[in-house]
Coordinates of C-alpha atoms in Angstrom, one line a residue:
M1 CA 13.2 -15.5 16.5
G2 CA 10.3 -17.8 17.4
G3 CA 8.6 -20.3 15.2
S4 CA 7.9 -24.0 15.0
S5 CA 10.9 -26.1 13.8
S6 CA 10.8 -27.9 10.6
S7 CA 11.0 -31.2 12.4
Q8 CA 7.6 -30.8 14.0
S9 CA 4.5 -31.9 12.2
K10 CA 2.4 -29.1 10.6
P11 CA -1.1 -28.7 11.9
E12 CA -3.9 -29.1 9.4
E13 CA -5.1 -25.7 8.2
E14 CA -8.0 -24.9 6.0
P15 CA -6.6 -22.6 3.3
V16 CA -7.8 -19.1 3.4
T17 CA -9.3 -18.2 0.0
R18 CA -9.7 -14.7 -1.3
S19 CA -13.3 -13.5 -1.7
S20 CA -14.6 -12.6 -5.1
S21 CA -14.3 -8.9 -4.2
F22 CA -10.5 -9.4 -4.2
E23 CA -10.0 -10.9 -7.6
F24 CA -7.2 -9.3 -9.7
L25 CA -9.7 -6.7 -11.2
P26 CA -13.3 -5.8 -10.4
P27 CA -15.8 -8.2 -12.3
N28 CA -17.0 -5.4 -14.6
M29 CA -13.5 -4.7 -15.9
S30 CA -12.1 -6.6 -18.9
E31 CA -9.0 -4.5 -19.5
L32 CA -6.4 -2.9 -17.4
R33 CA -4.3 -0.1 -18.9
V34 CA -1.0 0.7 -17.2
V35 CA 1.5 3.5 -18.2
L36 CA 5.2 2.8 -17.2
L37 CA 7.1 5.9 -16.1
G38 CA 10.5 6.3 -14.4
N39 CA 14.2 7.0 -14.6
S40 CA 15.4 3.8 -16.2
W41 CA 14.3 2.3 -19.5
S42 CA 15.9 -1.0 -18.7
E43 CA 14.0 -1.3 -15.4
K44 CA 10.7 -0.2 -16.8
S45 CA 11.0 -2.7 -19.7
S46 CA 12.1 -5.5 -17.2
V47 CA 9.0 -4.8 -15.1
G48 CA 6.8 -4.9 -18.2
N49 CA 8.2 -8.3 -19.3
F50 CA 7.7 -9.5 -15.7
I51 CA 4.1 -8.6 -15.7
L52 CA 3.4 -10.2 -19.1
G53 CA 5.5 -13.3 -18.5
E54 CA 7.4 -12.9 -21.7
T55 CA 9.9 -10.7 -23.4
K56 CA 7.9 -8.0 -25.2
F57 CA 10.2 -5.0 -24.4
N58 CA 13.8 -4.8 -25.3
T59 CA 15.6 -3.9 -22.2
Q60 CA 18.8 -2.7 -23.9
E61 CA 17.7 -0.4 -26.8
E62 CA 15.6 2.6 -25.7
P63 CA 13.2 4.0 -28.4
D64 CA 12.4 7.6 -29.0
D65 CA 8.7 7.2 -28.5
C66 CA 6.1 5.2 -26.5
L67 CA 5.5 1.5 -27.1
R68 CA 2.3 -0.4 -26.4
V69 CA 2.1 -4.1 -25.8
S70 CA -0.8 -6.3 -24.5
G71 CA -1.3 -9.7 -23.0
R72 CA -3.9 -11.8 -21.0
L73 CA -3.7 -12.5 -17.3
K74 CA -6.4 -14.4 -15.3
G75 CA -8.8 -13.8 -18.1
K76 CA -8.3 -10.1 -18.3
E77 CA -6.6 -8.0 -20.9
I78 CA -3.6 -6.0 -19.7
V79 CA -2.2 -3.2 -21.8
L80 CA 1.2 -1.7 -21.0
I81 CA 2.4 1.6 -22.5
N82 CA 6.1 2.0 -21.9
T83 CA 7.6 5.5 -22.2
P84 CA 11.1 6.7 -23.1
D85 CA 13.1 8.5 -20.5
L86 CA 11.1 11.6 -19.9
L87 CA 13.1 12.6 -16.9
L88 CA 16.4 13.5 -18.4
P89 CA 17.4 17.0 -17.5
S90 CA 18.4 17.7 -21.1
I91 CA 14.9 17.3 -22.4
L92 CA 12.9 20.6 -22.3
Q93 CA 9.3 20.3 -21.5
Q94 CA 8.3 21.5 -25.0
S95 CA 10.1 18.3 -26.3
L96 CA 7.7 16.2 -24.3
R97 CA 4.8 17.0 -26.5
R98 CA 5.2 14.1 -29.0
P99 CA 5.7 11.2 -26.5
L100 CA 3.0 12.5 -24.2
E101 CA 0.5 12.9 -27.1
N102 CA 1.3 9.4 -28.2
C103 CA 1.0 8.1 -24.7
V104 CA -2.5 9.6 -24.5
R105 CA -3.4 8.1 -27.8
L106 CA -2.1 4.6 -26.9
C107 CA -3.9 4.4 -23.6
D108 CA -7.2 5.8 -24.9
P109 CA -9.7 6.3 -23.2
G110 CA -7.3 6.7 -20.4
P111 CA -4.9 4.8 -18.1
H112 CA -6.0 3.0 -14.9
V113 CA -2.6 3.2 -13.2
F114 CA 0.7 5.0 -13.7
L115 CA 3.4 2.6 -12.5
L116 CA 6.4 4.6 -11.5
V117 CA 9.4 2.4 -11.7
L118 CA 12.2 4.3 -9.9
Q119 CA 15.9 3.4 -9.6
P120 CA 16.4 4.7 -6.0
E121 CA 20.1 5.7 -6.1
D122 CA 19.6 7.6 -9.3
F123 CA 16.3 9.4 -8.3
T124 CA 17.3 12.9 -7.4
E125 CA 15.2 16.0 -6.5
E126 CA 15.5 17.1 -10.1
H127 CA 14.0 13.8 -11.2
K128 CA 11.2 14.1 -8.7
L129 CA 10.2 17.6 -9.8
R130 CA 10.3 16.5 -13.5
L131 CA 8.2 13.4 -12.8
C132 CA 5.7 15.5 -10.9
R133 CA 5.5 17.9 -13.9
V134 CA 4.9 15.0 -16.3
L135 CA 2.2 13.6 -14.2
E136 CA 0.6 17.1 -13.8
L137 CA 0.7 17.5 -17.6
F138 CA -1.5 14.5 -17.9
S139 CA -4.0 15.5 -15.2
H140 CA -4.1 17.0 -11.7
R141 CA -5.5 13.6 -10.6
S142 CA -2.6 11.5 -11.9
F143 CA -1.3 11.0 -8.4
D144 CA -4.6 9.4 -7.4
H145 CA -3.8 6.7 -10.0
S146 CA -0.1 6.2 -9.3
L147 CA 1.9 3.4 -7.6
V148 CA 5.7 3.6 -7.0
L149 CA 7.8 0.5 -7.6
I150 CA 11.3 0.9 -6.1
S151 CA 13.9 -1.0 -8.0
T152 CA 16.6 -2.9 -6.2
P153 CA 19.7 -0.7 -6.0
R154 CA 22.8 -1.9 -7.9
E155 CA 24.6 -2.1 -4.6
E156 CA 22.5 -4.1 -2.2
S157 CA 24.2 -3.1 1.0
S158 CA 22.7 -4.2 4.3
G159 CA 19.9 -1.8 5.3
F160 CA 19.2 -0.4 1.8
M161 CA 15.5 -0.4 2.5
E162 CA 15.8 1.7 5.5
K163 CA 18.2 4.0 3.7
Y164 CA 16.1 4.7 0.7
M165 CA 12.8 4.9 2.7
N166 CA 14.3 8.1 4.1
H167 CA 15.8 9.4 0.8
P168 CA 13.9 12.8 0.6
P169 CA 12.9 12.7 -3.2
L170 CA 11.7 9.1 -3.0
K171 CA 9.9 9.7 0.3
E172 CA 8.1 12.8 -1.1
M173 CA 7.1 11.0 -4.3
I174 CA 5.6 8.1 -2.2
R175 CA 3.7 10.7 -0.1
K176 CA 2.3 12.4 -3.3
C177 CA 1.1 8.9 -4.5
H178 CA -0.8 8.4 -1.3
Y179 CA 1.8 6.2 0.2
R180 CA 1.3 3.5 -2.4
F181 CA 4.6 1.8 -3.0
L182 CA 6.3 -1.6 -3.2
W183 CA 9.9 -3.0 -3.6
R184 CA 11.1 -4.9 -6.6
K185 CA 13.4 -7.1 -4.6
N186 CA 11.7 -10.6 -4.1
L187 CA 8.5 -9.2 -5.7
E188 CA 6.2 -11.9 -6.9
L189 CA 3.7 -11.4 -9.7
P190 CA 0.5 -11.9 -7.5
E191 CA 1.6 -9.1 -5.3
L192 CA 2.2 -6.7 -8.1
L193 CA -1.1 -7.6 -9.8
T194 CA -3.0 -7.3 -6.4
R195 CA -1.5 -3.8 -5.9
L196 CA -2.4 -2.6 -9.3
G197 CA -5.9 -3.9 -8.8
Q198 CA -6.1 -2.0 -5.4
V199 CA -5.3 1.3 -7.1
V200 CA -8.1 0.6 -9.6
K201 CA -10.6 -0.3 -6.8
E202 CA -9.8 2.9 -4.9
N203 CA -10.7 4.8 -8.0
N204 CA -14.0 2.8 -8.5
G205 CA -12.7 1.0 -11.5
K206 CA -12.7 4.2 -13.5
P207 CA -9.7 5.2 -15.8
L208 CA -8.1 8.6 -15.6
S209 CA -9.7 10.7 -18.3
L210 CA -7.2 12.4 -20.7
R211 CA -9.6 13.4 -23.4
D212 CA -9.0 17.1 -22.8
M213 CA -5.3 16.7 -23.6
S214 CA -5.4 18.0 -27.1
P215 CA -2.1 19.0 -28.9
M216 CA -2.9 22.6 -28.2
M217 CA -3.5 22.0 -24.6
F218 CA -0.1 20.2 -24.3
S219 CA 1.6 23.1 -25.8
I220 CA -0.1 25.6 -23.5
R221 CA 0.7 23.5 -20.4
C222 CA 4.3 22.8 -21.4
G223 CA 5.0 26.4 -22.1
F224 CA 3.2 27.6 -19.0
Q225 CA 5.2 25.3 -16.7
E226 CA 8.6 25.4 -18.3
S227 CA 9.8 28.6 -16.6
A228 CA 8.6 27.4 -13.1
Y229 CA 10.3 24.1 -13.6
L230 CA 13.6 25.6 -14.6
R231 CA 13.5 28.0 -11.6
E232 CA 12.9 25.0 -9.3
I233 CA 15.8 23.1 -10.8
A234 CA 18.1 26.1 -10.3
S235 CA 16.9 26.4 -6.7
C236 CA 17.8 22.8 -6.0
S237 CA 21.4 23.2 -7.3
S238 CA 22.0 26.3 -5.2
N239 CA 24.4 25.1 -2.4
G240 CA 22.8 21.7 -2.7
H241 CA 19.6 23.0 -0.9
Q242 CA 16.2 23.8 -2.3
Q243 CA 15.3 27.4 -1.9
S244 CA 11.8 28.7 -1.6
V245 CA 10.4 29.4 -5.1
Q246 CA 7.0 30.7 -6.0
P247 CA 5.9 28.5 -8.9
D248 CA 3.8 29.6 -11.8
V249 CA 1.3 26.8 -11.2
P250 CA -0.5 25.8 -8.0
P251 CA 1.0 23.0 -6.0
V252 CA -0.2 19.4 -6.3
T253 CA -3.2 18.8 -4.1
R254 CA -5.0 15.7 -3.4
S255 CA -8.4 15.4 -5.1
S256 CA -11.5 15.2 -3.1
S257 CA -11.7 11.4 -3.9
F258 CA -8.7 10.9 -1.6
E259 CA -10.0 12.4 1.5
F260 CA -9.4 10.4 4.7
L261 CA -12.7 8.4 4.1
P262 CA -15.3 8.2 1.4
P263 CA -17.8 11.0 1.6
N264 CA -20.6 8.6 2.6
M265 CA -18.7 7.4 5.7
S266 CA -18.9 9.4 8.9
E267 CA -17.4 6.8 11.2
L268 CA -14.4 4.4 10.9
R269 CA -14.4 1.4 13.2
V270 CA -10.9 -0.3 13.7
V271 CA -10.2 -3.4 15.7
L272 CA -6.6 -3.7 17.0
L273 CA -5.2 -7.2 17.0
G274 CA -1.7 -8.5 17.5
N275 CA 1.0 -10.1 19.8
N276 CA 1.9 -7.1 22.0
W277 CA -0.6 -5.1 24.1
S278 CA 1.9 -2.3 24.6
Q279 CA 2.4 -1.8 20.9
R280 CA -1.3 -2.0 20.1
S281 CA -2.1 0.6 22.8
S282 CA 0.8 2.8 21.6
V283 CA -0.6 2.7 18.0
G284 CA -4.1 3.5 19.3
N285 CA -2.9 6.6 21.2
F286 CA -0.9 7.6 18.2
I287 CA -4.0 7.5 16.0
L288 CA -6.1 9.5 18.4
G289 CA -3.3 12.0 19.4
E290 CA -3.8 11.5 23.1
T291 CA -3.3 8.9 25.7
K292 CA -6.5 6.8 25.9
F293 CA -5.0 3.4 26.3
N294 CA -2.7 2.4 29.2
T295 CA 0.3 0.8 27.5
K296 CA 1.5 -0.9 30.6
G297 CA -1.4 -2.6 32.3
E298 CA -3.1 -5.2 30.0
P299 CA -6.8 -5.7 30.7
D300 CA -8.6 -9.0 30.6
D301 CA -11.2 -7.7 28.1
C302 CA -11.5 -5.5 25.0
L303 CA -11.6 -1.7 25.4
R304 CA -13.3 0.8 23.1
V305 CA -12.3 4.5 22.7
R306 CA -13.7 7.1 20.4
G307 CA -12.0 10.2 18.8
R308 CA -12.5 12.6 16.0
L309 CA -10.1 13.0 13.0
K310 CA -10.6 15.3 10.0
E311 CA -14.3 15.7 10.9
K312 CA -14.8 12.0 10.9
E313 CA -15.5 9.8 13.9
I314 CA -13.0 7.0 14.6
V315 CA -13.7 4.2 17.0
L316 CA -10.8 1.9 18.2
I317 CA -11.5 -1.5 19.8
N318 CA -8.3 -2.7 21.5
T319 CA -8.1 -6.4 22.3
P320 CA -6.2 -8.3 25.0
D321 CA -3.5 -10.8 23.9
L322 CA -5.6 -13.4 22.1
L323 CA -2.6 -14.9 20.5
H324 CA -0.9 -16.3 23.6
P325 CA -0.7 -20.1 23.3
R326 CA -1.8 -20.6 27.0
I327 CA -5.2 -18.9 26.5
S328 CA -7.8 -21.6 26.3
Q329 CA -10.7 -21.7 24.1
H330 CA -13.0 -21.0 27.0
R331 CA -11.1 -17.9 28.0
L332 CA -11.3 -16.6 24.4
R333 CA -15.1 -16.6 24.5
R334 CA -15.6 -13.4 26.5
P335 CA -13.2 -11.0 24.7
V336 CA -14.3 -12.3 21.2
E337 CA -17.9 -11.8 22.2
R338 CA -17.2 -8.3 23.5
C339 CA -15.2 -7.4 20.4
V340 CA -18.2 -8.3 18.3
R341 CA -20.5 -6.2 20.4
L342 CA -18.2 -3.2 20.7
S343 CA -17.7 -3.0 16.9
D344 CA -21.4 -3.3 16.1
P345 CA -22.6 -3.1 13.4
G346 CA -19.1 -4.3 12.3
P347 CA -15.6 -3.1 11.9
H348 CA -14.2 -1.5 8.7
V349 CA -10.6 -2.5 9.4
F350 CA -8.6 -5.0 11.4
L351 CA -5.3 -3.4 12.2
L352 CA -2.8 -6.1 12.9
V353 CA 0.0 -4.7 15.0
L354 CA 2.7 -7.4 15.0
Q355 CA 6.0 -7.4 16.8
P356 CA 8.1 -9.1 14.2
E357 CA 10.7 -11.0 16.4
A358 CA 7.9 -12.4 18.5
F359 CA 5.6 -13.3 15.7
D360 CA 6.1 -17.0 15.1
E361 CA 4.2 -19.7 13.1
K362 CA 2.0 -20.5 16.1
G363 CA 1.0 -16.9 16.5
R364 CA 0.3 -16.6 12.8
L365 CA -1.9 -19.8 12.8
R366 CA -3.7 -18.5 15.9
L367 CA -4.4 -15.1 14.5
C368 CA -5.6 -16.5 11.2
T369 CA -8.1 -18.7 13.2
I370 CA -9.4 -15.8 15.1
L371 CA -9.8 -13.6 12.0
K372 CA -11.5 -16.4 10.1
Y373 CA -13.8 -17.2 13.0
L374 CA -15.0 -13.6 13.1
S375 CA -15.7 -13.6 9.3
D376 CA -14.6 -15.4 6.1
R377 CA -13.9 -11.9 4.7
S378 CA -11.7 -10.6 7.5
F379 CA -8.6 -10.7 5.4
D380 CA -10.2 -8.4 2.9
H381 CA -10.5 -5.8 5.7
S382 CA -7.0 -6.3 7.3
L383 CA -3.9 -4.2 7.4
V384 CA -0.6 -5.3 8.9
L385 CA 1.4 -2.8 10.9
I386 CA 5.0 -4.1 11.6
S387 CA 6.3 -2.7 14.9
T388 CA 10.0 -1.7 15.0
P389 CA 12.0 -4.7 16.4
R390 CA 13.8 -4.1 19.6
D391 CA 17.1 -5.0 17.8
K392 CA 17.2 -2.3 15.2
S393 CA 20.4 -3.6 13.5
P394 CA 20.9 -2.5 9.8
G395 CA 18.9 -4.6 7.4
F396 CA 16.0 -5.4 9.8
M397 CA 13.5 -4.6 7.1
E398 CA 15.0 -7.0 4.6
K399 CA 15.3 -9.6 7.3
Y400 CA 11.6 -9.5 8.5
M401 CA 10.2 -9.1 5.1
N402 CA 11.5 -12.6 4.5
H403 CA 10.4 -14.0 7.9
P404 CA 8.0 -16.7 6.8
P405 CA 5.1 -16.2 9.3
L406 CA 5.2 -12.4 8.7
K407 CA 5.5 -12.8 4.9
E408 CA 2.5 -15.2 4.8
M409 CA 0.4 -13.0 7.0
I410 CA 1.0 -10.1 4.7
R411 CA 0.1 -12.2 1.7
K412 CA -3.2 -13.3 3.3
C413 CA -4.0 -9.6 3.9
H414 CA -3.5 -8.9 0.1
Y415 CA -0.1 -7.4 0.6
R416 CA -1.3 -4.5 2.7
F417 CA 1.3 -3.6 5.2
L418 CA 3.3 -0.8 6.6
W419 CA 6.2 -0.2 9.0
R420 CA 5.9 1.6 12.4
K421 CA 9.4 3.1 12.1
N422 CA 9.2 6.7 11.0
L423 CA 5.5 6.3 10.5
E424 CA 3.6 9.6 10.3
L425 CA -0.1 9.9 11.1
P426 CA -1.2 11.0 7.6
E427 CA 0.2 7.8 6.1
L428 CA -1.5 5.5 8.6
L429 CA -4.9 7.3 8.2
T430 CA -4.5 7.2 4.4
R431 CA -3.8 3.5 4.5
L432 CA -6.8 2.8 6.8
G433 CA -9.0 4.8 4.4
Q434 CA -7.7 2.8 1.4
V435 CA -8.8 -0.5 3.0
A436 CA -12.2 1.1 3.5
K437 CA -12.4 2.4 -0.1
E438 CA -11.3 -1.1 -1.5
N439 CA -14.4 -2.4 0.3
N440 CA -16.7 0.3 -1.0
G441 CA -16.9 1.8 2.5
E442 CA -18.8 -1.3 3.7
H443 CA -18.2 -2.7 7.2
L444 CA -17.6 -6.3 8.0
S445 CA -20.5 -8.3 9.4
L446 CA -19.1 -10.5 12.2
R447 CA -20.4 -13.9 13.2
E448 CA -22.6 -14.4 16.2
P449 CA -20.3 -15.7 19.0
D450 CA -20.2 -19.5 19.0
M451 CA -16.9 -20.7 20.4
S452 CA -17.7 -24.3 19.7
H453 CA -16.6 -23.8 16.2
M454 CA -13.2 -22.6 17.3
M455 CA -10.7 -25.3 18.5
F456 CA -7.1 -25.0 19.5
S457 CA -4.7 -27.9 19.9
S458 CA -2.4 -27.9 23.0
S459 CA 0.7 -28.2 20.9
F460 CA 0.2 -25.6 18.3
G461 CA -2.6 -23.4 19.7
F462 CA -4.4 -23.8 16.4
C463 CA -6.9 -26.0 14.6
A464 CA -8.8 -25.2 11.5
I465 CA -12.3 -24.0 11.9

């Protein structure tokens, strides 16, 4: 793995600051209301205490009803509503009425986020069905406001991240929540707060309205769905395989607010940056569904291709390898100028395709310099896509999530990242659209090319702008 050694002097770097648009919450919000759901009271309570920075929930004794606590973070009020275990198979849906009614009352006028704290080794197909039912009882739009937090399994065997990312119930739950998820292992509070705030921004800062959930409506919904739920559970236990069942209620569908792009956007412009031309070109072809980029022969300049996805226009600008330390400031001028011109009036997303084992500290510093040169707000519009390493030994996800240059790059991009391994096109399109929505569908205005403001040292390939 590359990277500068600790014995070398570290280059001066002007710290990248988050723009005001990426504060914890939008400026017009003074309170964030979060409902904790999941299959472990202890884990939910531990996460709640972690958010508040003090022990407000007893992690050992589970109550029979919901609990509400509040605190202040970064000048904002945060309200947590912790729920008892609503996923137990012994609880009939009619028995959910009291805790769900209390949850609605405690989070009035409505929650901003459902934080789904899931213990992966205990999260079965039955739990998934029941959790979906609970969310549907609140609102058909609950999934638009949900974020999955995967607890660390009790047995941390090598490769547990790869294992549970392919665990069918967990994978399907993440898909229903529009691919929003994070791991509890090594989680830091700024990441969790940022991700909660991103869910809020995707929903324009509006809470989920639960005002129509009267006691009578709960009774009607619970009774209406009980028979379908029991039949689905029975089908899951038949020979260990789920059979085809016609439910009494329509399947969960994404609301119109979670289309690929906001309604006012007809075109998405994406700039591909990174440390491997072949990988960037492969990702570009993957997005477009056809071979537009040659993955073998790297050009000396940027290339622009256009395609159509879900009735929206998508423009990809692929860049040559701008992170190579032997590229001089003079040789950078032409591709950077051309990138600005080809993405006019400006890109919506920088997709940073990074080959992890080849992404060292020099490459990170150089990439940060290029992004910051293009705009002070480039990181607000950036998404990291981690390529599958050539050595796919068990535990590579845990390994590279703690690789300092990669970890710091993800932090600068407001913790937006995804893995190329097993990546499906709907996930990538959804994540690109989420970046656009967080920025209100606005494109980035790039600087007029002036390479005199960008300097690279011979030893590190980087100097602050």
